[in-house]
PDB file of C-alpha atoms and ligand atoms in Angstrom:
ATOM      1  CA  UNK A 815      -5.518  13.120   7.981  1.00  0.00           C
ATOM      2  CA  UNK A 816      -2.214  11.741   6.852  1.00  0.00           C
ATOM      3  CA  UNK A 817      -1.607   9.928   3.563  1.00  0.00           C
ATOM      4  CA  UNK A 818       0.464   6.780   4.115  1.00  0.00           C
ATOM      5  CA  UNK A 819       0.978   5.744   0.538  1.00  0.00           C
ATOM      6  CA  UNK A 820      -0.387   6.601  -2.839  1.00  0.00           C
ATOM      7  CA  UNK A 821      -0.192   4.353  -5.850  1.00  0.00           C
ATOM      8  CA  UNK A 822      -1.382   5.941  -9.058  1.00  0.00           C
ATOM      9  CA  UNK A 823      -3.692   4.118 -11.350  1.00  0.00           C
ATOM     10  CA  UNK A 824      -3.331   4.737 -15.036  1.00  0.00           C
ATOM     11  CA  UNK A 825      -7.036   4.262 -15.631  1.00  0.00           C
ATOM     12  CA  UNK A 826      -8.679   7.564 -16.401  1.00  0.00           C
ATOM     13  CA  UNK A 827     -11.609   8.695 -14.270  1.00  0.00           C
ATOM     14  CA  UNK A 828     -10.705   6.433 -11.341  1.00  0.00           C
ATOM     15  CA  UNK A 829      -9.165   7.754  -8.115  1.00  0.00           C
ATOM     16  CA  UNK A 830      -5.573   6.772  -7.283  1.00  0.00           C
ATOM     17  CA  UNK A 831      -5.097   4.087  -4.672  1.00  0.00           C
ATOM     18  CA  UNK A 832      -4.272   5.813  -1.393  1.00  0.00           C
ATOM     19  CA  UNK A 833      -3.991   4.741   2.238  1.00  0.00           C
ATOM     20  CA  UNK A 834      -4.555   7.435   4.861  1.00  0.00           C
ATOM     21  CA  UNK A 835      -5.197   7.713   8.584  1.00  0.00           C
ATOM     22  CA  UNK A 836      -7.814   9.881  10.318  1.00  0.00           C
ATOM     23  CA  UNK A 837      -5.531  10.197  13.344  1.00  0.00           C
ATOM     24  CA  UNK A 838      -6.222  11.208  16.957  1.00  0.00           C
ATOM     25  CA  UNK A 839      -8.539   9.038  19.042  1.00  0.00           C
ATOM     26  CA  UNK A 840      -9.582   7.014  15.979  1.00  0.00           C
ATOM     27  CA  UNK A 841      -6.007   6.018  15.224  1.00  0.00           C
ATOM     28  CA  UNK A 842      -5.383   5.284  18.923  1.00  0.00           C
ATOM     29  CA  UNK A 843      -8.338   2.904  19.030  1.00  0.00           C
ATOM     30  CA  UNK A 844      -7.219   1.220  15.810  1.00  0.00           C
ATOM     31  CA  UNK A 845      -3.645   0.820  17.124  1.00  0.00           C
ATOM     32  CA  UNK A 846      -4.974  -0.788  20.321  1.00  0.00           C
ATOM     33  CA  UNK A 847      -6.794  -3.426  18.247  1.00  0.00           C
ATOM     34  CA  UNK A 848      -3.588  -4.613  16.514  1.00  0.00           C
ATOM     35  CA  UNK A 849      -0.794  -3.848  19.017  1.00  0.00           C
ATOM     36  CA  UNK A 850       1.876  -5.986  17.351  1.00  0.00           C
ATOM     37  CA  UNK A 851       1.432  -4.022  14.122  1.00  0.00           C
ATOM     38  CA  UNK A 852       1.278  -0.717  16.020  1.00  0.00           C
ATOM     39  CA  UNK A 853       4.689  -1.489  17.522  1.00  0.00           C
ATOM     40  CA  UNK A 854       6.392  -1.901  14.145  1.00  0.00           C
ATOM     41  CA  UNK A 855       9.157   0.611  13.535  1.00  0.00           C
ATOM     42  CA  UNK A 856       9.950   0.815   9.806  1.00  0.00           C
ATOM     43  CA  UNK A 857      12.675   3.408  10.503  1.00  0.00           C
ATOM     44  CA  UNK A 858      14.824   0.345  11.315  1.00  0.00           C
ATOM     45  CA  UNK A 859      15.059  -0.012   7.521  1.00  0.00           C
ATOM     46  CA  UNK A 860      17.749   2.231   6.031  1.00  0.00           C
ATOM     47  CA  UNK A 861      17.419   2.621   2.224  1.00  0.00           C
ATOM     48  CA  UNK A 862      21.187   3.298   2.103  1.00  0.00           C
ATOM     49  CA  UNK A 863      21.809  -0.357   3.067  1.00  0.00           C
ATOM     50  CA  UNK A 864      20.448  -1.606  -0.271  1.00  0.00           C
ATOM     51  CA  UNK A 865      21.556  -1.487  -3.893  1.00  0.00           C
ATOM     52  CA  UNK A 866      19.441   0.776  -6.161  1.00  0.00           C
ATOM     53  CA  UNK A 867      17.931  -2.196  -8.053  1.00  0.00           C
ATOM     54  CA  UNK A 868      17.067  -3.958  -4.764  1.00  0.00           C
ATOM     55  CA  UNK A 869      15.464  -0.768  -3.493  1.00  0.00           C
ATOM     56  CA  UNK A 870      13.420  -0.278  -6.680  1.00  0.00           C
ATOM     57  CA  UNK A 871      12.211  -3.870  -6.525  1.00  0.00           C
ATOM     58  CA  UNK A 872      11.449  -3.594  -2.801  1.00  0.00           C
ATOM     59  CA  UNK A 873       9.447  -0.389  -3.223  1.00  0.00           C
ATOM     60  CA  UNK A 874       7.392  -2.002  -5.971  1.00  0.00           C
ATOM     61  CA  UNK A 875       6.858  -5.205  -3.979  1.00  0.00           C
ATOM     62  CA  UNK A 876       5.646  -3.385  -0.843  1.00  0.00           C
ATOM     63  CA  UNK A 877       3.515  -0.920  -2.846  1.00  0.00           C
ATOM     64  CA  UNK A 878       1.803  -3.782  -4.649  1.00  0.00           C
ATOM     65  CA  UNK A 879       1.433  -5.645  -1.344  1.00  0.00           C
ATOM     66  CA  UNK A 880      -0.333  -2.608   0.185  1.00  0.00           C
ATOM     67  CA  UNK A 881      -2.878  -2.728  -2.649  1.00  0.00           C
ATOM     68  CA  UNK A 882      -3.269  -6.519  -2.460  1.00  0.00           C
ATOM     69  CA  UNK A 883      -3.831  -6.408   1.308  1.00  0.00           C
ATOM     70  CA  UNK A 884      -6.452  -3.678   0.866  1.00  0.00           C
ATOM     71  CA  UNK A 885      -8.155  -5.860  -1.699  1.00  0.00           C
ATOM     72  CA  UNK A 886      -8.002  -8.750   0.832  1.00  0.00           C
ATOM     73  CA  UNK A 887      -9.736  -6.453   3.348  1.00  0.00           C
ATOM     74  CA  UNK A 888     -12.484  -5.816   0.788  1.00  0.00           C
ATOM     75  CA  UNK A 889     -12.811  -9.560   0.134  1.00  0.00           C
ATOM     76  CA  UNK A 890     -12.901 -10.272   3.877  1.00  0.00           C
ATOM     77  CA  UNK A 891     -15.642  -7.654   4.361  1.00  0.00           C
ATOM     78  CA  UNK A 892     -17.733  -9.045   1.488  1.00  0.00           C
ATOM     79  CA  UNK A 893     -17.337 -12.574   2.855  1.00  0.00           C
ATOM     80  CA  UNK A 894     -18.242 -11.578   6.436  1.00  0.00           C
ATOM     81  CA  UNK A 895     -21.345  -9.768   5.170  1.00  0.00           C
ATOM     82  CA  UNK A 896     -22.344 -12.817   3.105  1.00  0.00           C
ATOM     83  CA  UNK A 897     -21.833 -15.149   6.104  1.00  0.00           C
ATOM     84  CA  UNK A 898     -24.193 -12.996   8.191  1.00  0.00           C
ATOM     85  CA  UNK A 899     -26.771 -12.903   5.376  1.00  0.00           C
ATOM     86  CA  UNK A 900     -26.539 -16.713   5.048  1.00  0.00           C
ATOM     87  CA  UNK A 901     -27.050 -17.099   8.820  1.00  0.00           C
ATOM     88  CA  UNK A 902     -23.753 -18.867   9.239  1.00  0.00           C
ATOM     89  CA  UNK A 903     -22.870 -19.701  12.863  1.00  0.00           C
ATOM     90  CA  UNK A 904     -22.352 -16.421  14.695  1.00  0.00           C
ATOM     91  CA  UNK A 905     -18.857 -17.265  15.930  1.00  0.00           C
ATOM     92  CA  UNK A 906     -17.779 -18.077  12.364  1.00  0.00           C
ATOM     93  CA  UNK A 907     -19.169 -14.740  11.113  1.00  0.00           C
ATOM     94  CA  UNK A 908     -17.398 -12.943  13.981  1.00  0.00           C
ATOM     95  CA  UNK A 909     -14.136 -14.665  13.017  1.00  0.00           C
ATOM     96  CA  UNK A 910     -14.665 -13.582   9.402  1.00  0.00           C
ATOM     97  CA  UNK A 911     -15.376 -10.005  10.547  1.00  0.00           C
ATOM     98  CA  UNK A 912     -12.157  -9.809  12.568  1.00  0.00           C
ATOM     99  CA  UNK A 913     -10.159 -10.658   9.445  1.00  0.00           C
ATOM    100  CA  UNK A 914     -11.201  -7.339   7.865  1.00  0.00           C
ATOM    101  CA  UNK A 915      -9.228  -5.531  10.565  1.00  0.00           C
ATOM    102  CA  UNK A 916      -6.280  -7.900  10.108  1.00  0.00           C
ATOM    103  CA  UNK A 917      -6.104  -7.149   6.384  1.00  0.00           C
ATOM    104  CA  UNK A 918      -6.374  -3.377   6.909  1.00  0.00           C
ATOM    105  CA  UNK A 919      -3.485  -3.564   9.394  1.00  0.00           C
ATOM    106  CA  UNK A 920      -1.498  -5.607   6.856  1.00  0.00           C
ATOM    107  CA  UNK A 921      -2.154  -2.975   4.178  1.00  0.00           C
ATOM    108  CA  UNK A 922      -0.955  -0.192   6.452  1.00  0.00           C
ATOM    109  CA  UNK A 923       2.171  -2.118   7.457  1.00  0.00           C
ATOM    110  CA  UNK A 924       3.059  -2.717   3.790  1.00  0.00           C
ATOM    111  CA  UNK A 925       2.497   0.964   2.989  1.00  0.00           C
ATOM    112  CA  UNK A 926       4.750   1.971   5.884  1.00  0.00           C
ATOM    113  CA  UNK A 927       7.532  -0.294   4.602  1.00  0.00           C
ATOM    114  CA  UNK A 928       7.164   1.195   1.097  1.00  0.00           C
ATOM    115  CA  UNK A 929       7.318   4.683   2.632  1.00  0.00           C
ATOM    116  CA  UNK A 930      10.448   3.790   4.643  1.00  0.00           C
ATOM    117  CA  UNK A 931      12.142   2.589   1.464  1.00  0.00           C
ATOM    118  CA  UNK A 932      11.574   5.925  -0.271  1.00  0.00           C
ATOM    119  CA  UNK A 933       7.856   5.933  -1.007  1.00  0.00           C
ATOM    120  CA  UNK A 934       5.248   3.956  -2.900  1.00  0.00           C
ATOM    121  CA  UNK A 935       5.903   3.545  -6.605  1.00  0.00           C
ATOM    122  CA  UNK A 936       3.487   4.233  -9.422  1.00  0.00           C
ATOM    123  CA  UNK A 937       1.676   1.059 -10.431  1.00  0.00           C
ATOM    124  CA  UNK A 938      -1.203   0.313 -12.719  1.00  0.00           C
ATOM    125  CA  UNK A 939      -3.652  -0.917 -10.110  1.00  0.00           C
ATOM    126  CA  UNK A 940      -7.054  -2.350 -10.964  1.00  0.00           C
ATOM    127  CA  UNK A 941      -8.722  -0.117  -8.384  1.00  0.00           C
ATOM    128  CA  UNK A 942     -12.157  -1.578  -9.180  1.00  0.00           C
ATOM    129  CA  UNK A 943     -10.933  -4.810  -7.552  1.00  0.00           C
ATOM    130  CA  UNK A 944     -11.531  -3.100  -4.197  1.00  0.00           C
ATOM    131  CA  UNK A 945     -15.268  -3.373  -4.855  1.00  0.00           C
ATOM    132  CA  UNK A 946     -15.536  -7.098  -4.066  1.00  0.00           C
ATOM    133  CA  UNK A 947     -18.959  -8.687  -4.496  1.00  0.00           C
ATOM    134  CA  UNK A 948     -20.402 -12.155  -4.565  1.00  0.00           C
ATOM    135  CA  UNK A 949     -22.504 -13.511  -7.432  1.00  0.00           C
ATOM    136  CA  UNK A 950     -25.866 -11.789  -7.905  1.00  0.00           C
ATOM    137  CA  UNK A 951     -27.807 -14.860  -9.016  1.00  0.00           C
ATOM    138  CA  UNK A 952     -27.594 -17.181  -6.044  1.00  0.00           C
ATOM    139  CA  UNK A 953     -29.333 -17.677  -2.705  1.00  0.00           C
ATOM    140  CA  UNK A 954     -27.556 -16.325   0.368  1.00  0.00           C
ATOM    141  CA  UNK A 955     -25.805 -19.602   1.211  1.00  0.00           C
ATOM    142  CA  UNK A 956     -24.415 -19.974  -2.315  1.00  0.00           C
ATOM    143  CA  UNK A 957     -23.192 -16.347  -2.386  1.00  0.00           C
ATOM    144  CA  UNK A 958     -21.339 -16.961   0.885  1.00  0.00           C
ATOM    145  CA  UNK A 959     -19.953 -20.276  -0.400  1.00  0.00           C
ATOM    146  CA  UNK A 960     -18.620 -18.677  -3.601  1.00  0.00           C
ATOM    147  CA  UNK A 961     -16.840 -15.952  -1.601  1.00  0.00           C
ATOM    148  CA  UNK A 962     -15.507 -18.465   0.948  1.00  0.00           C
ATOM    149  CA  UNK A 963     -14.128 -20.752  -1.770  1.00  0.00           C
ATOM    150  CA  UNK A 964     -12.654 -17.962  -3.878  1.00  0.00           C
ATOM    151  CA  UNK A 965     -11.117 -15.793  -1.184  1.00  0.00           C
ATOM    152  CA  UNK A 966     -10.403 -18.274   1.582  1.00  0.00           C
ATOM    153  CA  UNK A 967     -10.152 -21.869   0.296  1.00  0.00           C
ATOM    154  CA  UNK A 968      -8.018 -20.684  -2.628  1.00  0.00           C
ATOM    155  CA  UNK A 969      -6.548 -17.206  -2.092  1.00  0.00           C
ATOM    156  CA  UNK A 970      -5.873 -17.214   1.649  1.00  0.00           C
ATOM    157  CA  UNK A 971      -4.971 -20.911   1.795  1.00  0.00           C
ATOM    158  CA  UNK A 972      -2.449 -20.440  -1.016  1.00  0.00           C
ATOM    159  CA  UNK A 973      -0.796 -17.376   0.490  1.00  0.00           C
ATOM    160  CA  UNK A 974      -0.232 -18.862   3.968  1.00  0.00           C
ATOM    161  CA  UNK A 975       2.658 -21.292   3.128  1.00  0.00           C
ATOM    162  CA  UNK A 976       4.281 -18.736   0.815  1.00  0.00           C
ATOM    163  CA  UNK A 977       4.309 -16.105   3.542  1.00  0.00           C
ATOM    164  CA  UNK A 978       5.665 -18.621   6.029  1.00  0.00           C
ATOM    165  CA  UNK A 979       8.549 -19.433   3.676  1.00  0.00           C
ATOM    166  CA  UNK A 980       9.126 -15.728   2.991  1.00  0.00           C
ATOM    167  CA  UNK A 981       9.344 -15.074   6.742  1.00  0.00           C
ATOM    168  CA  UNK A 982      11.865 -17.903   7.119  1.00  0.00           C
ATOM    169  CA  UNK A 983      13.971 -16.577   4.209  1.00  0.00           C
ATOM    170  CA  UNK A 984      14.032 -12.944   5.435  1.00  0.00           C
ATOM    171  CA  UNK A 985      17.382 -11.824   6.865  1.00  0.00           C
ATOM    172  CA  UNK A 986      16.621  -8.267   7.942  1.00  0.00           C
ATOM    173  CA  UNK A 987      15.172  -8.462  11.494  1.00  0.00           C
ATOM    174  CA  UNK A 988      12.343  -5.986  10.822  1.00  0.00           C
ATOM    175  CA  UNK A 989      11.288  -7.759   7.631  1.00  0.00           C
ATOM    176  CA  UNK A 990      11.509 -11.186   9.291  1.00  0.00           C
ATOM    177  CA  UNK A 991       9.304  -9.832  12.084  1.00  0.00           C
ATOM    178  CA  UNK A 992       6.698  -8.275   9.801  1.00  0.00           C
ATOM    179  CA  UNK A 993       6.541 -11.362   7.574  1.00  0.00           C
ATOM    180  CA  UNK A 994       6.071 -13.557  10.649  1.00  0.00           C
ATOM    181  CA  UNK A 995       3.212 -11.298  11.856  1.00  0.00           C
ATOM    182  CA  UNK A 996       1.576 -11.523   8.428  1.00  0.00           C
ATOM    183  CA  UNK A 997       2.140 -15.301   8.248  1.00  0.00           C
ATOM    184  CA  UNK A 998       0.576 -15.790  11.692  1.00  0.00           C
ATOM    185  CA  UNK A 999      -2.602 -13.947  10.664  1.00  0.00           C
ATOM    186  CA  UNK A1000      -2.741 -15.680   7.267  1.00  0.00           C
ATOM    187  CA  UNK A1001      -2.485 -19.093   8.960  1.00  0.00           C
ATOM    188  CA  UNK A1002      -5.724 -18.221  10.800  1.00  0.00           C
ATOM    189  CA  UNK A1003      -7.347 -16.828   7.648  1.00  0.00           C
ATOM    190  CA  UNK A1004      -6.520 -19.980   5.699  1.00  0.00           C
ATOM    191  CA  UNK A1005      -8.835 -21.996   7.976  1.00  0.00           C
ATOM    192  CA  UNK A1006     -12.004 -19.971   7.452  1.00  0.00           C
ATOM    193  CA  UNK A1007     -13.130 -21.276   4.051  1.00  0.00           C
ATOM    194  CA  UNK A1008     -12.785 -24.894   5.175  1.00  0.00           C
ATOM    195  CA  UNK A1009     -14.676 -24.246   8.415  1.00  0.00           C
ATOM    196  CA  UNK A1010     -17.461 -22.668   6.373  1.00  0.00           C
ATOM    197  CA  UNK A1011     -17.576 -25.701   4.062  1.00  0.00           C
ATOM    198  CA  UNK A1012     -17.668 -28.003   7.115  1.00  0.00           C
ATOM    199  CA  UNK A1013     -20.823 -26.192   8.165  1.00  0.00           C
ATOM    200  CA  UNK A1014     -22.591 -25.857   4.823  1.00  0.00           C
ATOM    201  CA  UNK A1015     -21.442 -28.619   2.481  1.00  0.00           C
ATOM    202  CA  UNK A1016     -24.399 -30.893   3.260  1.00  0.00           C
ATOM    203  CA  UNK A1017     -26.766 -28.082   2.290  1.00  0.00           C
ATOM    204  CA  UNK A1018     -25.241 -27.666  -1.191  1.00  0.00           C
ATOM    205  CA  UNK A1019     -26.598 -29.484  -4.233  1.00  0.00           C
ATOM    206  CA  UNK A1020     -24.426 -31.341  -6.745  1.00  0.00           C
ATOM    207  CA  UNK A1021     -24.962 -28.502  -9.245  1.00  0.00           C
ATOM    208  CA  UNK A1022     -23.814 -25.970  -6.672  1.00  0.00           C
ATOM    209  CA  UNK A1023     -20.666 -28.004  -5.955  1.00  0.00           C
ATOM    210  CA  UNK A1024     -19.942 -28.026  -9.699  1.00  0.00           C
ATOM    211  CA  UNK A1025     -20.321 -24.249  -9.735  1.00  0.00           C
ATOM    212  CA  UNK A1026     -18.001 -23.894  -6.732  1.00  0.00           C
ATOM    213  CA  UNK A1027     -15.488 -26.050  -8.618  1.00  0.00           C
ATOM    214  CA  UNK A1028     -15.615 -23.610 -11.548  1.00  0.00           C
ATOM    215  CA  UNK A1029     -15.063 -20.684  -9.154  1.00  0.00           C
ATOM    216  CA  UNK A1030     -12.090 -22.434  -7.534  1.00  0.00           C
ATOM    217  CA  UNK A1031     -10.635 -23.415 -10.920  1.00  0.00           C
ATOM    218  CA  UNK A1032     -10.818 -19.871 -12.280  1.00  0.00           C
ATOM    219  CA  UNK A1033      -9.174 -18.514  -9.106  1.00  0.00           C
ATOM    220  CA  UNK A1034      -6.423 -21.149  -9.143  1.00  0.00           C
ATOM    221  CA  UNK A1035      -5.769 -20.638 -12.869  1.00  0.00           C
ATOM    222  CA  UNK A1036      -5.552 -16.843 -12.482  1.00  0.00           C
ATOM    223  CA  UNK A1037      -3.120 -17.309  -9.593  1.00  0.00           C
ATOM    224  CA  UNK A1038      -0.911 -19.803 -11.449  1.00  0.00           C
ATOM    225  CA  UNK A1039      -0.762 -17.423 -14.446  1.00  0.00           C
ATOM    226  CA  UNK A1040       0.826 -14.865 -12.097  1.00  0.00           C
ATOM    227  CA  UNK A1041       3.569 -17.176 -10.748  1.00  0.00           C
ATOM    228  CA  UNK A1042       7.023 -15.684 -11.393  1.00  0.00           C
ATOM    229  CA  UNK A1043       8.990 -17.191 -14.262  1.00  0.00           C
ATOM    230  CA  UNK A1044      12.739 -17.799 -14.573  1.00  0.00           C
ATOM    231  CA  UNK A1045      15.261 -19.689 -12.476  1.00  0.00           C
ATOM    232  CA  UNK A1046      17.010 -16.886 -10.632  1.00  0.00           C
ATOM    233  CA  UNK A1047      17.814 -18.208  -7.143  1.00  0.00           C
ATOM    234  CA  UNK A1048      19.281 -15.018  -5.741  1.00  0.00           C
ATOM    235  CA  UNK A1049      18.158 -13.964  -2.255  1.00  0.00           C
ATOM    236  CA  UNK A1050      15.784 -10.980  -2.330  1.00  0.00           C
ATOM    237  CA  UNK A1051      16.827  -8.758   0.615  1.00  0.00           C
ATOM    238  CA  UNK A1052      13.615  -6.703   0.724  1.00  0.00           C
ATOM    239  CA  UNK A1053      11.185  -9.597   0.541  1.00  0.00           C
ATOM    240  CA  UNK A1054       9.737 -12.094  -1.852  1.00  0.00           C
ATOM    241  CA  UNK A1055      10.916 -15.559  -2.843  1.00  0.00           C
ATOM    242  CA  UNK A1056      13.177 -16.496  -5.779  1.00  0.00           C
ATOM    243  CA  UNK A1057      10.985 -17.643  -8.738  1.00  0.00           C
ATOM    244  CA  UNK A1058      11.771 -21.353  -8.667  1.00  0.00           C
ATOM    245  CA  UNK A1059      11.281 -21.598  -4.888  1.00  0.00           C
ATOM    246  CA  UNK A1060       7.979 -19.720  -5.243  1.00  0.00           C
ATOM    247  CA  UNK A1061       6.747 -22.101  -7.948  1.00  0.00           C
ATOM    248  CA  UNK A1062       7.774 -25.201  -5.961  1.00  0.00           C
ATOM    249  CA  UNK A1063       5.807 -24.035  -2.928  1.00  0.00           C
ATOM    250  CA  UNK A1064       2.895 -22.786  -5.039  1.00  0.00           C
ATOM    251  CA  UNK A1065       2.530 -26.136  -6.813  1.00  0.00           C
ATOM    252  CA  UNK A1066       2.411 -27.977  -3.483  1.00  0.00           C
ATOM    253  CA  UNK A1067      -0.100 -25.453  -2.088  1.00  0.00           C
ATOM    254  CA  UNK A1068      -2.279 -25.735  -5.212  1.00  0.00           C
ATOM    255  CA  UNK A1069      -2.237 -29.562  -5.042  1.00  0.00           C
ATOM    256  CA  UNK A1070      -3.223 -29.420  -1.349  1.00  0.00           C
ATOM    257  CA  UNK A1071      -6.111 -27.065  -2.152  1.00  0.00           C
ATOM    258  CA  UNK A1072      -7.336 -29.333  -4.965  1.00  0.00           C
ATOM    259  CA  UNK A1073      -7.203 -32.381  -2.646  1.00  0.00           C
ATOM    260  CA  UNK A1074      -9.015 -30.529   0.142  1.00  0.00           C
ATOM    261  CA  UNK A1075     -11.750 -29.296  -2.211  1.00  0.00           C
ATOM    262  CA  UNK A1076     -12.169 -32.865  -3.554  1.00  0.00           C
ATOM    263  CA  UNK A1077     -12.848 -34.048  -0.001  1.00  0.00           C
ATOM    264  CA  UNK A1078     -15.906 -31.744  -0.018  1.00  0.00           C
ATOM    265  CA  UNK A1079     -17.065 -33.063  -3.409  1.00  0.00           C
ATOM    266  CA  UNK A1080     -15.733 -29.987  -5.234  1.00  0.00           C
ATOM    267  CA  UNK A1081     -13.772 -31.100  -8.267  1.00  0.00           C
ATOM    268  CA  UNK A1082     -10.851 -28.974  -9.566  1.00  0.00           C
ATOM    269  CA  UNK A1083      -7.711 -29.656 -11.606  1.00  0.00           C
ATOM    270  CA  UNK A1084      -4.217 -28.803 -10.388  1.00  0.00           C
ATOM    271  CA  UNK A1085      -2.790 -25.783 -12.206  1.00  0.00           C
ATOM    272  CA  UNK A1086       0.840 -25.934 -13.340  1.00  0.00           C
ATOM    273  CA  UNK A1087       3.512 -23.293 -13.707  1.00  0.00           C
ATOM    274  CA  UNK A1088       3.800 -22.190 -17.337  1.00  0.00           C
ATOM    275  CA  UNK A1089       7.513 -23.064 -17.687  1.00  0.00           C
TER     276      UNK A1089
HETATM  277 FE1  LIG B 249      -3.184 -10.163   4.619  1.00  0.00          FE
HETATM  278 FE1  LIG B 250      -5.397 -12.839   4.802  1.00  0.00          FE
END
């Protein structure tokens, strides 16, 4: 078993975040399921080509991305399980299930980039976020709807245009390629929550739509609180968007999400950047 990346958590009593591979036939089967990711060659990245501050920022960005993608895999798994429990259409549940694999492949790719840049950095990671669950007080359809709205209508839908722009801004061929692979998968993921609402919205009561609005609002507000501040427009050679560009795209994405939710009778206010 080979450790790909380890990101320490400062919280006592909790294990550090770590990505590892079992190897052998298991790894071979996994690689065959995501061939484009299997073909990535992070050795094309030479740490000597970057300034020390760019390298430090890049290692942190890709380490954090490895954790965030693993958390997306956990959210995708919880959502797929909830779809099956709610007897969602089988093809929709199968689509949701396939996204778990996508997110795991994304996590590994990010960890490999961090490793190529000199290794994952130590971050304070809320490791308990990997234990994603739906609400415990709803019927199966409502549990699935909460997860679909939180993780897909808001989180995945918001990340898709940002990744697309990041892919377009990337200048290093390997990074442009990996961002375009991620953006392609995220474009698919961003559709799932809306497809689920298409299927179930007529079965939801007005009270349940109000509750879904609260879920969406809390998720949007938490996301907007994390938007980068400042007006630095400098190109980031190892990934990421300059703060102002990020906020411009994020505000448009948030407004689109609010408008789309409104079309399903789910009322939410547009969050704004804090500066
Ligand atoms: Fe992802
Ligand atoms: Fe995703």
